[in-house]
Amino acid sequence: MDFDISEEQELLQATVRQLAGNECPLTRVREIFDGDSGHDPELWKSLVEVGLGGTAIPEEFGGAGLELLDLALVAECLGSAAVPGPFLGHSLAGLAVLFAGSEEQKKSWLPRLAMGDALGTVAFAEEGSGWQPNEWTLRANGTLRGTKQHVPYGSLADLIVVGTADGGLVLVETAADGVQSEPVDGADRTRRLDHVSFDGASCEALPAGPQASGRVRDAGLILLSADAYGGAARSLEMAVEYAKTRQQFGVTIGHFQAIKHQLANMAIEVDPVRFLVWYAAHAFDHVPDESERTAALTKAHATSVFMQTARDSVEVHGGIGYTWECDVQILFKRAMFDRAFLGAPRVHRERAAVLGGW
Amino acid sequence: MDLSYGEAYEAFRKEVQAFLAENWPPRAEAAELPRKDQVDRFRDRAVDAGYLARSIPRKYGGSEQPPDALRASVIGEEFRKLRAPMDPVGLGVGLLVPTLLERGTDWQKEKFIRPTLRGHIRWCQGYSEPGSGSDLASLQTKGELAGDEWVINGQKIWTSGAQIADYCFCLVRTEPEQPKHAGISYMLIDMHQPGVEVRPLRQMTGHSGFNEVFFTDARTPKDWIVGERGEGWLVSRTTLKHERSGLMNVGQATGQLPALVKLARRSLRDGRPAVEDPEVRQKLAEIEGYMKANEYALYYRATRGRKGRDAGRIQLMAKLIRSEITQEVAKLAMELIGDDGLLAGGGELGMRERPSDNRGWVSSYMGSLGGAIAAGSSNIQRNVIGERGLGLPRDWAAQRSK
């Protein structure tokens, strides 16, 4: 038995942390956060150059050939640094093609996605919060009509993997006619969203879509959970640092048990989540029986913990925490994204209940 | 990452199973022996085989095995299946024996360890006093040397098992002129003597597990001190190197969930099984999230322990996390039992899976608070996590109190 990440995985995390620290310190995050597009092509290029465009894409298709656990470890580091950009949607688009595509589709798209020559995203949600494959209604028959909501970087992507009726998946190239996107005024300005309408846009089905769309969703749940753990740990760390520097009544506020206990309570919520995320990713890779339910439970738990931790962190920071200038608000809004994207905790707890036979 | 035991351990499991098939339950002439002798005989054999008292040297009655949390876990699983006797549960094996091994003299080890391992003598822990709870080092029970004996006067409280204990390992102030932490000795005291009076305390559950202990000119030999005079505080904090701290707790982490789900199935809400109620399903899944996160944190700790690598501050959190989860379980159970929440507690605690007994859940509802208070209350745990885990400054009061 060995429940730990490997030395290679530790190295992978160290590399991503260093890259994020160099290329995307919080000052840069803030510029992108306050900017128009929420995307920095130079930053994205530097991530893709170290292989983060295709971490879990097999080497034969130009990826790094690693597992979802590795991808989740990357997501954790990006979450911790609040790195803005299209990592989530792009990763899921690649996995969708990998899990559901024909050989030809894989050969055509995966190398381009892995190398960053094409930007991918996924379009799942429909009106009324229909995130899950069994809730998708769009009909595709060579062409696609209808609207998808909350598509990450829908206006920038070259390729959109769209969820269709009966849990199907189709590819739409945005260069084609009949694809229109409208930006969403989202809270999380590090991960921008668009509503995307398809008006007879030509599309191409991924043959194994109905069998694979649940897997793609589960991978998304795990990546969001990993991001949430990274963000929660960072929110806690910021609060702890603040408690060690902010002085009132002649001492740092960390002396006061009111603050100390609040921080301890945050820590016991946050720290165990790391291992739950590891397990969920491990189950995705190696324990098929537990994979779906564990992903659901983990997403509900990890993102709830992130949300509450971010709230507590704002509170520990006091007045400054409530300002636009304070970086905690950036994490707070990432928590809002992680919590709601692909379905709120309530949705996944109910799914876990059903899958558990309750 | 690999959560299976692997081939070597599955082979070891077969050995353990073969041993048990041979030795438990006892048969032939052994089956005729009184229970105590059956257990003694079994434990002797299990120690010979290397299955019990694994961290204890052979010369003190142990089996002196190299630390291996996985083997310990396999042994535990197989022994429990057949309800075979394991190492006696309690403060003697759990705290006193490791302390003696680290700090005791040869004669102390020889006299006390073997009978403690066999369950022939039982111990209680004399730490807390009425005026010294979280601020334990302020304790006042006093020991004065009179010839070859210590004469002990004072009162201990919350002393679990004092009513059945043969001996007490006790913190006693022997150097009153020294600053508070430096004036304490770790003393062993015979409970069967006229100067020791044990009065049971009745818990809010109605059970009596702990006691007040009064020492009135109680006596103990001069050399029944572990470590040096005045070193008792440090001795009581001797780091316990143990197989126990790892995987054995994993079962506890998620163990209550099946009983809780069972309760939700047989309880009714609006005439339907409560497990169908959306609110109940949400809460169950929320609790399971906490349990699972804690479970994998324990796997991580066990893995790190085995590799001799530090697991970091998560190690400080186990008790508080467990207390919090246990309370959430108890609160949901209270919701589920409905009007039976009017009843007095009783019977078995709910976590032991007596699904027909709602009064057991009432006891758990109260008992989960006991867990949050005993052995370092949750607020003390928060101080420890804040100060040692997060590196926050020490509490003023604790800094000033010398």
PDB file of N, CA and C in Angstrom, chain A residues 1-5 10 69 236 240 243-244 251-252 254-257 260-261 263-265 267-269 271-276 278-279 282 290 293 297 301 345-346 349-350 353-354 357-358, chain B residues 1-4 70 261 265 275 281-282 284-286 288-290 292-293 296-297 299-300 303-304 306-307 309 313-314 317 320-321 324 379 382-383 385-387 390-396:
ATOM      1  N   MET A   1       0.836  -1.195   0.000  1.00  0.00           N
ATOM      2  CA  MET A   1       0.000   0.000   0.000  1.00  0.00           C
ATOM      3  C   MET A   1       0.872   1.246   0.000  1.00  0.00           C
ATOM      4  N   ASP A   2       0.487   2.191  -0.812  1.00  0.00           N
ATOM      5  CA  ASP A   2       1.275   3.415  -0.914  1.00  0.00           C
ATOM      6  C   ASP A   2       0.334   4.553  -1.304  1.00  0.00           C
ATOM      7  N   PHE A   3      -0.183   5.269  -0.330  1.00  0.00           N
ATOM      8  CA  PHE A   3      -1.089   6.371  -0.635  1.00  0.00           C
ATOM      9  C   PHE A   3      -0.320   7.687  -0.539  1.00  0.00           C
ATOM     10  N   ASP A   4       0.385   7.963  -1.588  1.00  0.00           N
ATOM     11  CA  ASP A   4       1.188   9.188  -1.639  1.00  0.00           C
ATOM     12  C   ASP A   4       1.469   9.440  -3.115  1.00  0.00           C
ATOM     13  N   ILE A   5       1.800  10.682  -3.422  1.00  0.00           N
ATOM     14  CA  ILE A   5       2.188  10.937  -4.796  1.00  0.00           C
ATOM     15  C   ILE A   5       3.670  10.585  -4.960  1.00  0.00           C
ATOM     16  N   GLU A  10       5.705  14.929  -7.419  1.00  0.00           N
ATOM     17  CA  GLU A  10       6.143  16.079  -6.617  1.00  0.00           C
ATOM     18  C   GLU A  10       6.904  17.068  -7.488  1.00  0.00           C
ATOM     19  N   LEU A  69      -4.740  11.772 -12.427  1.00  0.00           N
ATOM     20  CA  LEU A  69      -4.149  12.222 -11.156  1.00  0.00           C
ATOM     21  C   LEU A  69      -3.109  13.312 -11.402  1.00  0.00           C
ATOM     22  N   LEU A 236      -6.557  29.964   2.889  1.00  0.00           N
ATOM     23  CA  LEU A 236      -6.173  29.756   4.283  1.00  0.00           C
ATOM     24  C   LEU A 236      -4.806  30.373   4.562  1.00  0.00           C
ATOM     25  N   VAL A 240      -3.767  33.177   7.281  1.00  0.00           N
ATOM     26  CA  VAL A 240      -2.769  32.927   8.321  1.00  0.00           C
ATOM     27  C   VAL A 240      -1.678  34.004   8.265  1.00  0.00           C
ATOM     28  N   ALA A 243      -2.954  37.166   9.688  1.00  0.00           N
ATOM     29  CA  ALA A 243      -3.064  37.106  11.153  1.00  0.00           C
ATOM     30  C   ALA A 243      -1.705  37.237  11.825  1.00  0.00           C
ATOM     31  N   LYS A 244      -0.646  36.945  11.076  1.00  0.00           N
ATOM     32  CA  LYS A 244       0.705  37.057  11.648  1.00  0.00           C
ATOM     33  C   LYS A 244       1.293  38.459  11.469  1.00  0.00           C
ATOM     34  N   VAL A 251      -0.650  43.836  19.437  1.00  0.00           N
ATOM     35  CA  VAL A 251      -0.103  42.513  19.072  1.00  0.00           C
ATOM     36  C   VAL A 251      -0.678  42.087  17.720  1.00  0.00           C
ATOM     37  N   THR A 252      -0.051  41.091  17.105  1.00  0.00           N
ATOM     38  CA  THR A 252      -0.634  40.552  15.874  1.00  0.00           C
ATOM     39  C   THR A 252      -1.932  39.818  16.229  1.00  0.00           C
ATOM     40  N   GLY A 254      -3.208  37.203  15.310  1.00  0.00           N
ATOM     41  CA  GLY A 254      -3.114  35.753  15.484  1.00  0.00           C
ATOM     42  C   GLY A 254      -2.967  35.335  16.938  1.00  0.00           C
ATOM     43  N   HIS A 255      -2.644  36.316  17.825  1.00  0.00           N
ATOM     44  CA  HIS A 255      -2.615  36.002  19.253  1.00  0.00           C
ATOM     45  C   HIS A 255      -4.005  35.675  19.798  1.00  0.00           C
ATOM     46  N   PHE A 256      -5.023  36.245  19.159  1.00  0.00           N
ATOM     47  CA  PHE A 256      -6.363  36.125  19.737  1.00  0.00           C
ATOM     48  C   PHE A 256      -6.979  34.780  19.370  1.00  0.00           C
ATOM     49  N   GLN A 257      -7.543  34.148  20.378  1.00  0.00           N
ATOM     50  CA  GLN A 257      -8.114  32.820  20.115  1.00  0.00           C
ATOM     51  C   GLN A 257      -9.280  32.874  19.138  1.00  0.00           C
ATOM     52  N   LYS A 260      -7.402  32.601  16.001  1.00  0.00           N
ATOM     53  CA  LYS A 260      -6.658  31.339  15.961  1.00  0.00           C
ATOM     54  C   LYS A 260      -7.594  30.152  15.755  1.00  0.00           C
ATOM     55  N   HIS A 261      -8.701  30.167  16.475  1.00  0.00           N
ATOM     56  CA  HIS A 261      -9.634  29.047  16.360  1.00  0.00           C
ATOM     57  C   HIS A 261     -10.347  29.046  15.008  1.00  0.00           C
ATOM     58  N   LEU A 263      -9.039  30.057  12.263  1.00  0.00           N
ATOM     59  CA  LEU A 263      -8.044  29.545  11.312  1.00  0.00           C
ATOM     60  C   LEU A 263      -7.850  28.036  11.471  1.00  0.00           C
ATOM     61  N   ALA A 264      -7.872  27.570  12.713  1.00  0.00           N
ATOM     62  CA  ALA A 264      -7.738  26.118  12.938  1.00  0.00           C
ATOM     63  C   ALA A 264      -8.929  25.386  12.330  1.00  0.00           C
ATOM     64  N   ASN A 265     -10.113  25.964  12.503  1.00  0.00           N
ATOM     65  CA  ASN A 265     -11.306  25.348  11.916  1.00  0.00           C
ATOM     66  C   ASN A 265     -11.206  25.301  10.393  1.00  0.00           C
ATOM     67  N   ALA A 267      -8.423  25.156   8.731  1.00  0.00           N
ATOM     68  CA  ALA A 267      -7.367  24.189   8.383  1.00  0.00           C
ATOM     69  C   ALA A 267      -7.875  22.752   8.415  1.00  0.00           C
ATOM     70  N   ILE A 268      -8.714  22.430   9.415  1.00  0.00           N
ATOM     71  CA  ILE A 268      -9.173  21.028   9.468  1.00  0.00           C
ATOM     72  C   ILE A 268     -10.190  20.737   8.368  1.00  0.00           C
ATOM     73  N   GLU A 269     -10.806  21.776   7.834  1.00  0.00           N
ATOM     74  CA  GLU A 269     -11.669  21.570   6.667  1.00  0.00           C
ATOM     75  C   GLU A 269     -10.822  21.365   5.410  1.00  0.00           C
ATOM     76  N   ASP A 271      -7.272  20.871   4.851  1.00  0.00           N
ATOM     77  CA  ASP A 271      -6.143  19.951   4.643  1.00  0.00           C
ATOM     78  C   ASP A 271      -6.548  18.546   4.184  1.00  0.00           C
ATOM     79  N   PRO A 272      -7.590  17.937   4.765  1.00  0.00           N
ATOM     80  CA  PRO A 272      -7.929  16.573   4.315  1.00  0.00           C
ATOM     81  C   PRO A 272      -8.435  16.512   2.871  1.00  0.00           C
ATOM     82  N   VAL A 273      -8.913  17.628   2.347  1.00  0.00           N
ATOM     83  CA  VAL A 273      -9.473  17.613   0.991  1.00  0.00           C
ATOM     84  C   VAL A 273      -8.424  17.182  -0.040  1.00  0.00           C
ATOM     85  N   ARG A 274      -7.175  17.555   0.233  1.00  0.00           N
ATOM     86  CA  ARG A 274      -6.088  17.183  -0.674  1.00  0.00           C
ATOM     87  C   ARG A 274      -6.112  15.674  -0.965  1.00  0.00           C
ATOM     88  N   PHE A 275      -6.329  14.899   0.081  1.00  0.00           N
ATOM     89  CA  PHE A 275      -6.229  13.441  -0.062  1.00  0.00           C
ATOM     90  C   PHE A 275      -7.491  12.861  -0.698  1.00  0.00           C
ATOM     91  N   LEU A 276      -8.609  13.509  -0.450  1.00  0.00           N
ATOM     92  CA  LEU A 276      -9.840  13.092  -1.112  1.00  0.00           C
ATOM     93  C   LEU A 276      -9.720  13.308  -2.625  1.00  0.00           C
ATOM     94  N   TRP A 278      -6.936  13.398  -4.359  1.00  0.00           N
ATOM     95  CA  TRP A 278      -6.025  12.353  -4.861  1.00  0.00           C
ATOM     96  C   TRP A 278      -6.789  11.068  -5.107  1.00  0.00           C
ATOM     97  N   TYR A 279      -7.601  10.681  -4.095  1.00  0.00           N
ATOM     98  CA  TYR A 279      -8.278   9.403  -4.239  1.00  0.00           C
ATOM     99  C   TYR A 279      -9.270   9.427  -5.392  1.00  0.00           C
ATOM    100  N   HIS A 282      -7.336   9.009  -8.471  1.00  0.00           N
ATOM    101  CA  HIS A 282      -6.832   7.630  -8.528  1.00  0.00           C
ATOM    102  C   HIS A 282      -7.959   6.673  -8.912  1.00  0.00           C
ATOM    103  N   GLU A 290     -15.704   2.696  -8.354  1.00  0.00           N
ATOM    104  CA  GLU A 290     -15.909   3.799  -7.402  1.00  0.00           C
ATOM    105  C   GLU A 290     -15.775   5.160  -8.054  1.00  0.00           C
ATOM    106  N   ARG A 293     -19.052   7.789  -8.440  1.00  0.00           N
ATOM    107  CA  ARG A 293     -19.613   8.269  -7.178  1.00  0.00           C
ATOM    108  C   ARG A 293     -18.592   9.095  -6.402  1.00  0.00           C
ATOM    109  N   LEU A 297     -19.056  12.934  -4.961  1.00  0.00           N
ATOM    110  CA  LEU A 297     -18.892  13.309  -3.548  1.00  0.00           C
ATOM    111  C   LEU A 297     -17.770  14.323  -3.384  1.00  0.00           C
ATOM    112  N   HIS A 301     -17.898  18.126  -1.961  1.00  0.00           N
ATOM    113  CA  HIS A 301     -17.185  18.427  -0.720  1.00  0.00           C
ATOM    114  C   HIS A 301     -16.104  19.493  -0.931  1.00  0.00           C
ATOM    115  N   PRO A 345     -23.058  21.703  -5.407  1.00  0.00           N
ATOM    116  CA  PRO A 345     -22.897  20.569  -4.486  1.00  0.00           C
ATOM    117  C   PRO A 345     -24.178  19.748  -4.294  1.00  0.00           C
ATOM    118  N   ARG A 346     -25.303  20.435  -4.218  1.00  0.00           N
ATOM    119  CA  ARG A 346     -26.571  19.724  -4.013  1.00  0.00           C
ATOM    120  C   ARG A 346     -26.793  18.668  -5.097  1.00  0.00           C
ATOM    121  N   ARG A 349     -24.370  15.729  -4.524  1.00  0.00           N
ATOM    122  CA  ARG A 349     -24.684  14.928  -3.328  1.00  0.00           C
ATOM    123  C   ARG A 349     -25.872  14.031  -3.625  1.00  0.00           C
ATOM    124  N   GLU A 350     -26.848  14.551  -4.329  1.00  0.00           N
ATOM    125  CA  GLU A 350     -28.007  13.716  -4.686  1.00  0.00           C
ATOM    126  C   GLU A 350     -27.570  12.583  -5.626  1.00  0.00           C
ATOM    127  N   ALA A 353     -26.006  10.001  -3.597  1.00  0.00           N
ATOM    128  CA  ALA A 353     -27.023   9.236  -2.870  1.00  0.00           C
ATOM    129  C   ALA A 353     -27.630   8.159  -3.777  1.00  0.00           C
ATOM    130  N   VAL A 354     -27.964   8.554  -4.998  1.00  0.00           N
ATOM    131  CA  VAL A 354     -28.540   7.591  -5.941  1.00  0.00           C
ATOM    132  C   VAL A 354     -27.528   6.486  -6.249  1.00  0.00           C
ATOM    133  N   GLY A 357     -27.093   3.817  -3.806  1.00  0.00           N
ATOM    134  CA  GLY A 357     -28.232   2.941  -3.546  1.00  0.00           C
ATOM    135  C   GLY A 357     -29.071   3.395  -2.362  1.00  0.00           C
ATOM    136  N   TRP A 358     -28.975   4.678  -1.986  1.00  0.00           N
ATOM    137  CA  TRP A 358     -29.750   5.161  -0.830  1.00  0.00           C
ATOM    138  C   TRP A 358     -31.189   5.421  -1.230  1.00  0.00           C
TER     139      TRP A 358
ATOM    140  N   MET B   1       0.715   5.332  -6.662  1.00  0.00           N
ATOM    141  CA  MET B   1      -0.375   5.244  -5.689  1.00  0.00           C
ATOM    142  C   MET B   1      -1.025   3.876  -5.811  1.00  0.00           C
ATOM    143  N   ASP B   2      -1.101   3.205  -4.685  1.00  0.00           N
ATOM    144  CA  ASP B   2      -1.611   1.840  -4.712  1.00  0.00           C
ATOM    145  C   ASP B   2      -2.250   1.554  -3.366  1.00  0.00           C
ATOM    146  N   LEU B   3      -3.541   1.248  -3.379  1.00  0.00           N
ATOM    147  CA  LEU B   3      -4.227   1.045  -2.102  1.00  0.00           C
ATOM    148  C   LEU B   3      -4.423  -0.424  -1.746  1.00  0.00           C
ATOM    149  N   SER B   4      -3.908  -1.306  -2.580  1.00  0.00           N
ATOM    150  CA  SER B   4      -4.040  -2.723  -2.226  1.00  0.00           C
ATOM    151  C   SER B   4      -2.902  -3.098  -1.282  1.00  0.00           C
ATOM    152  N   LEU B  70       1.112  -2.130   8.040  1.00  0.00           N
ATOM    153  CA  LEU B  70       0.268  -2.989   7.213  1.00  0.00           C
ATOM    154  C   LEU B  70       0.084  -4.359   7.837  1.00  0.00           C
ATOM    155  N   VAL B 261     -26.785   5.178   7.789  1.00  0.00           N
ATOM    156  CA  VAL B 261     -27.637   4.934   6.615  1.00  0.00           C
ATOM    157  C   VAL B 261     -28.749   3.939   6.985  1.00  0.00           C
ATOM    158  N   ARG B 265     -32.757   4.425   6.804  1.00  0.00           N
ATOM    159  CA  ARG B 265     -33.663   3.525   6.079  1.00  0.00           C
ATOM    160  C   ARG B 265     -34.853   3.112   6.926  1.00  0.00           C
ATOM    161  N   VAL B 275     -34.571   7.961   4.415  1.00  0.00           N
ATOM    162  CA  VAL B 275     -33.467   7.981   3.450  1.00  0.00           C
ATOM    163  C   VAL B 275     -33.929   8.514   2.089  1.00  0.00           C
ATOM    164  N   ARG B 281     -30.773  12.960   2.545  1.00  0.00           N
ATOM    165  CA  ARG B 281     -29.790  12.467   1.566  1.00  0.00           C
ATOM    166  C   ARG B 281     -28.628  13.454   1.438  1.00  0.00           C
ATOM    167  N   GLN B 282     -28.971  14.749   1.412  1.00  0.00           N
ATOM    168  CA  GLN B 282     -27.915  15.769   1.322  1.00  0.00           C
ATOM    169  C   GLN B 282     -26.976  15.677   2.514  1.00  0.00           C
ATOM    170  N   LEU B 284     -26.459  13.169   4.608  1.00  0.00           N
ATOM    171  CA  LEU B 284     -25.672  11.930   4.608  1.00  0.00           C
ATOM    172  C   LEU B 284     -24.476  12.059   3.670  1.00  0.00           C
ATOM    173  N   ALA B 285     -24.729  12.595   2.483  1.00  0.00           N
ATOM    174  CA  ALA B 285     -23.640  12.707   1.511  1.00  0.00           C
ATOM    175  C   ALA B 285     -22.607  13.740   1.973  1.00  0.00           C
ATOM    176  N   GLU B 286     -23.082  14.766   2.638  1.00  0.00           N
ATOM    177  CA  GLU B 286     -22.143  15.763   3.161  1.00  0.00           C
ATOM    178  C   GLU B 286     -21.235  15.132   4.218  1.00  0.00           C
ATOM    179  N   GLU B 288     -20.542  12.007   4.516  1.00  0.00           N
ATOM    180  CA  GLU B 288     -19.644  11.037   3.877  1.00  0.00           C
ATOM    181  C   GLU B 288     -18.437  11.744   3.250  1.00  0.00           C
ATOM    182  N   GLY B 289     -18.655  12.938   2.702  1.00  0.00           N
ATOM    183  CA  GLY B 289     -17.533  13.707   2.160  1.00  0.00           C
ATOM    184  C   GLY B 289     -16.465  13.949   3.220  1.00  0.00           C
ATOM    185  N   TYR B 290     -16.908  14.370   4.394  1.00  0.00           N
ATOM    186  CA  TYR B 290     -15.947  14.595   5.490  1.00  0.00           C
ATOM    187  C   TYR B 290     -15.250  13.298   5.893  1.00  0.00           C
ATOM    188  N   LYS B 292     -14.738  10.550   4.145  1.00  0.00           N
ATOM    189  CA  LYS B 292     -13.820  10.050   3.118  1.00  0.00           C
ATOM    190  C   LYS B 292     -12.539  10.879   3.094  1.00  0.00           C
ATOM    191  N   ALA B 293     -12.682  12.183   3.211  1.00  0.00           N
ATOM    192  CA  ALA B 293     -11.492  13.041   3.211  1.00  0.00           C
ATOM    193  C   ALA B 293     -10.587  12.651   4.375  1.00  0.00           C
ATOM    194  N   TYR B 296      -8.827   9.170   3.757  1.00  0.00           N
ATOM    195  CA  TYR B 296      -7.642   9.178   2.892  1.00  0.00           C
ATOM    196  C   TYR B 296      -6.496   9.954   3.524  1.00  0.00           C
ATOM    197  N   ALA B 297      -6.827  10.912   4.382  1.00  0.00           N
ATOM    198  CA  ALA B 297      -5.762  11.583   5.139  1.00  0.00           C
ATOM    199  C   ALA B 297      -5.051  10.560   6.035  1.00  0.00           C
ATOM    200  N   TYR B 299      -4.812   7.284   5.446  1.00  0.00           N
ATOM    201  CA  TYR B 299      -3.985   6.432   4.578  1.00  0.00           C
ATOM    202  C   TYR B 299      -2.656   7.123   4.266  1.00  0.00           C
ATOM    203  N   TYR B 300      -2.757   8.405   4.031  1.00  0.00           N
ATOM    204  CA  TYR B 300      -1.544   9.173   3.734  1.00  0.00           C
ATOM    205  C   TYR B 300      -0.593   9.164   4.929  1.00  0.00           C
ATOM    206  N   THR B 303       1.042   5.839   5.244  1.00  0.00           N
ATOM    207  CA  THR B 303       2.066   5.659   4.209  1.00  0.00           C
ATOM    208  C   THR B 303       3.330   6.430   4.578  1.00  0.00           C
ATOM    209  N   ARG B 304       3.137   7.684   4.973  1.00  0.00           N
ATOM    210  CA  ARG B 304       4.285   8.500   5.355  1.00  0.00           C
ATOM    211  C   ARG B 304       5.019   7.894   6.547  1.00  0.00           C
ATOM    212  N   ARG B 306       5.196   4.821   7.400  1.00  0.00           N
ATOM    213  CA  ARG B 306       5.928   3.627   6.992  1.00  0.00           C
ATOM    214  C   ARG B 306       7.235   4.005   6.308  1.00  0.00           C
ATOM    215  N   LYS B 307       7.197   5.103   5.562  1.00  0.00           N
ATOM    216  CA  LYS B 307       8.414   5.524   4.858  1.00  0.00           C
ATOM    217  C   LYS B 307       9.332   6.353   5.747  1.00  0.00           C
ATOM    218  N   ARG B 309       8.655   9.325   6.726  1.00  0.00           N
ATOM    219  CA  ARG B 309       8.587  10.726   6.295  1.00  0.00           C
ATOM    220  C   ARG B 309       7.494  11.461   7.067  1.00  0.00           C
ATOM    221  N   ARG B 313       1.274  18.868   9.252  1.00  0.00           N
ATOM    222  CA  ARG B 313       0.358  19.305  10.311  1.00  0.00           C
ATOM    223  C   ARG B 313      -0.938  18.508  10.356  1.00  0.00           C
ATOM    224  N   ILE B 314      -1.220  17.717   9.323  1.00  0.00           N
ATOM    225  CA  ILE B 314      -2.442  16.913   9.340  1.00  0.00           C
ATOM    226  C   ILE B 314      -2.446  15.978  10.562  1.00  0.00           C
ATOM    227  N   MET B 317      -4.378  17.077  13.554  1.00  0.00           N
ATOM    228  CA  MET B 317      -5.791  17.375  13.363  1.00  0.00           C
ATOM    229  C   MET B 317      -6.724  16.200  13.627  1.00  0.00           C
ATOM    230  N   LEU B 320      -9.490  16.386  16.512  1.00  0.00           N
ATOM    231  CA  LEU B 320     -10.541  17.388  16.309  1.00  0.00           C
ATOM    232  C   LEU B 320     -11.447  16.992  15.142  1.00  0.00           C
ATOM    233  N   ILE B 321     -10.846  16.508  14.075  1.00  0.00           N
ATOM    234  CA  ILE B 321     -11.648  16.097  12.919  1.00  0.00           C
ATOM    235  C   ILE B 321     -12.603  14.977  13.318  1.00  0.00           C
ATOM    236  N   GLU B 324     -15.446  16.276  15.416  1.00  0.00           N
ATOM    237  CA  GLU B 324     -16.414  17.043  14.648  1.00  0.00           C
ATOM    238  C   GLU B 324     -17.319  16.112  13.832  1.00  0.00           C
ATOM    239  N   ASN B 379     -11.341  22.880  21.926  1.00  0.00           N
ATOM    240  CA  ASN B 379     -10.739  24.219  21.898  1.00  0.00           C
ATOM    241  C   ASN B 379      -9.237  24.178  22.144  1.00  0.00           C
ATOM    242  N   ARG B 382      -7.716  23.214  18.954  1.00  0.00           N
ATOM    243  CA  ARG B 382      -7.622  24.357  18.038  1.00  0.00           C
ATOM    244  C   ARG B 382      -6.403  25.211  18.365  1.00  0.00           C
ATOM    245  N   ASN B 383      -6.102  25.351  19.653  1.00  0.00           N
ATOM    246  CA  ASN B 383      -4.868  26.074  20.012  1.00  0.00           C
ATOM    247  C   ASN B 383      -3.651  25.360  19.441  1.00  0.00           C
ATOM    248  N   ILE B 385      -3.416  23.235  16.936  1.00  0.00           N
ATOM    249  CA  ILE B 385      -3.357  23.325  15.472  1.00  0.00           C
ATOM    250  C   ILE B 385      -2.924  24.733  15.060  1.00  0.00           C
ATOM    251  N   GLY B 386      -3.488  25.734  15.714  1.00  0.00           N
ATOM    252  CA  GLY B 386      -3.144  27.116  15.389  1.00  0.00           C
ATOM    253  C   GLY B 386      -1.681  27.424  15.672  1.00  0.00           C
ATOM    254  N   GLU B 387      -1.210  26.972  16.813  1.00  0.00           N
ATOM    255  CA  GLU B 387       0.151  27.343  17.218  1.00  0.00           C
ATOM    256  C   GLU B 387       1.202  26.451  16.579  1.00  0.00           C
ATOM    257  N   LEU B 390      -0.126  25.963  12.327  1.00  0.00           N
ATOM    258  CA  LEU B 390      -0.156  27.144  11.464  1.00  0.00           C
ATOM    259  C   LEU B 390       0.906  28.161  11.851  1.00  0.00           C
ATOM    260  N   GLY B 391       1.616  27.922  12.953  1.00  0.00           N
ATOM    261  CA  GLY B 391       2.697  28.822  13.336  1.00  0.00           C
ATOM    262  C   GLY B 391       2.228  30.152  13.901  1.00  0.00           C
ATOM    263  N   LEU B 392       1.016  30.161  14.464  1.00  0.00           N
ATOM    264  CA  LEU B 392       0.520  31.386  15.091  1.00  0.00           C
ATOM    265  C   LEU B 392       1.167  31.544  16.472  1.00  0.00           C
ATOM    266  N   PRO B 393       1.209  32.791  16.974  1.00  0.00           N
ATOM    267  CA  PRO B 393       1.877  32.996  18.266  1.00  0.00           C
ATOM    268  C   PRO B 393       1.145  32.302  19.407  1.00  0.00           C
ATOM    269  N   ARG B 394       1.891  31.953  20.423  1.00  0.00           N
ATOM    270  CA  ARG B 394       1.281  31.282  21.579  1.00  0.00           C
ATOM    271  C   ARG B 394       0.351  32.222  22.304  1.00  0.00           C
ATOM    272  N   ASP B 395      -0.600  31.572  22.937  1.00  0.00           N
ATOM    273  CA  ASP B 395      -1.574  32.286  23.734  1.00  0.00           C
ATOM    274  C   ASP B 395      -0.886  33.107  24.819  1.00  0.00           C
ATOM    275  N   TRP B 396      -1.343  34.342  25.030  1.00  0.00           N
ATOM    276  CA  TRP B 396      -0.744  35.186  26.077  1.00  0.00           C
ATOM    277  C   TRP B 396      -0.733  34.536  27.440  1.00  0.00           C
TER     278      TRP B 396
END
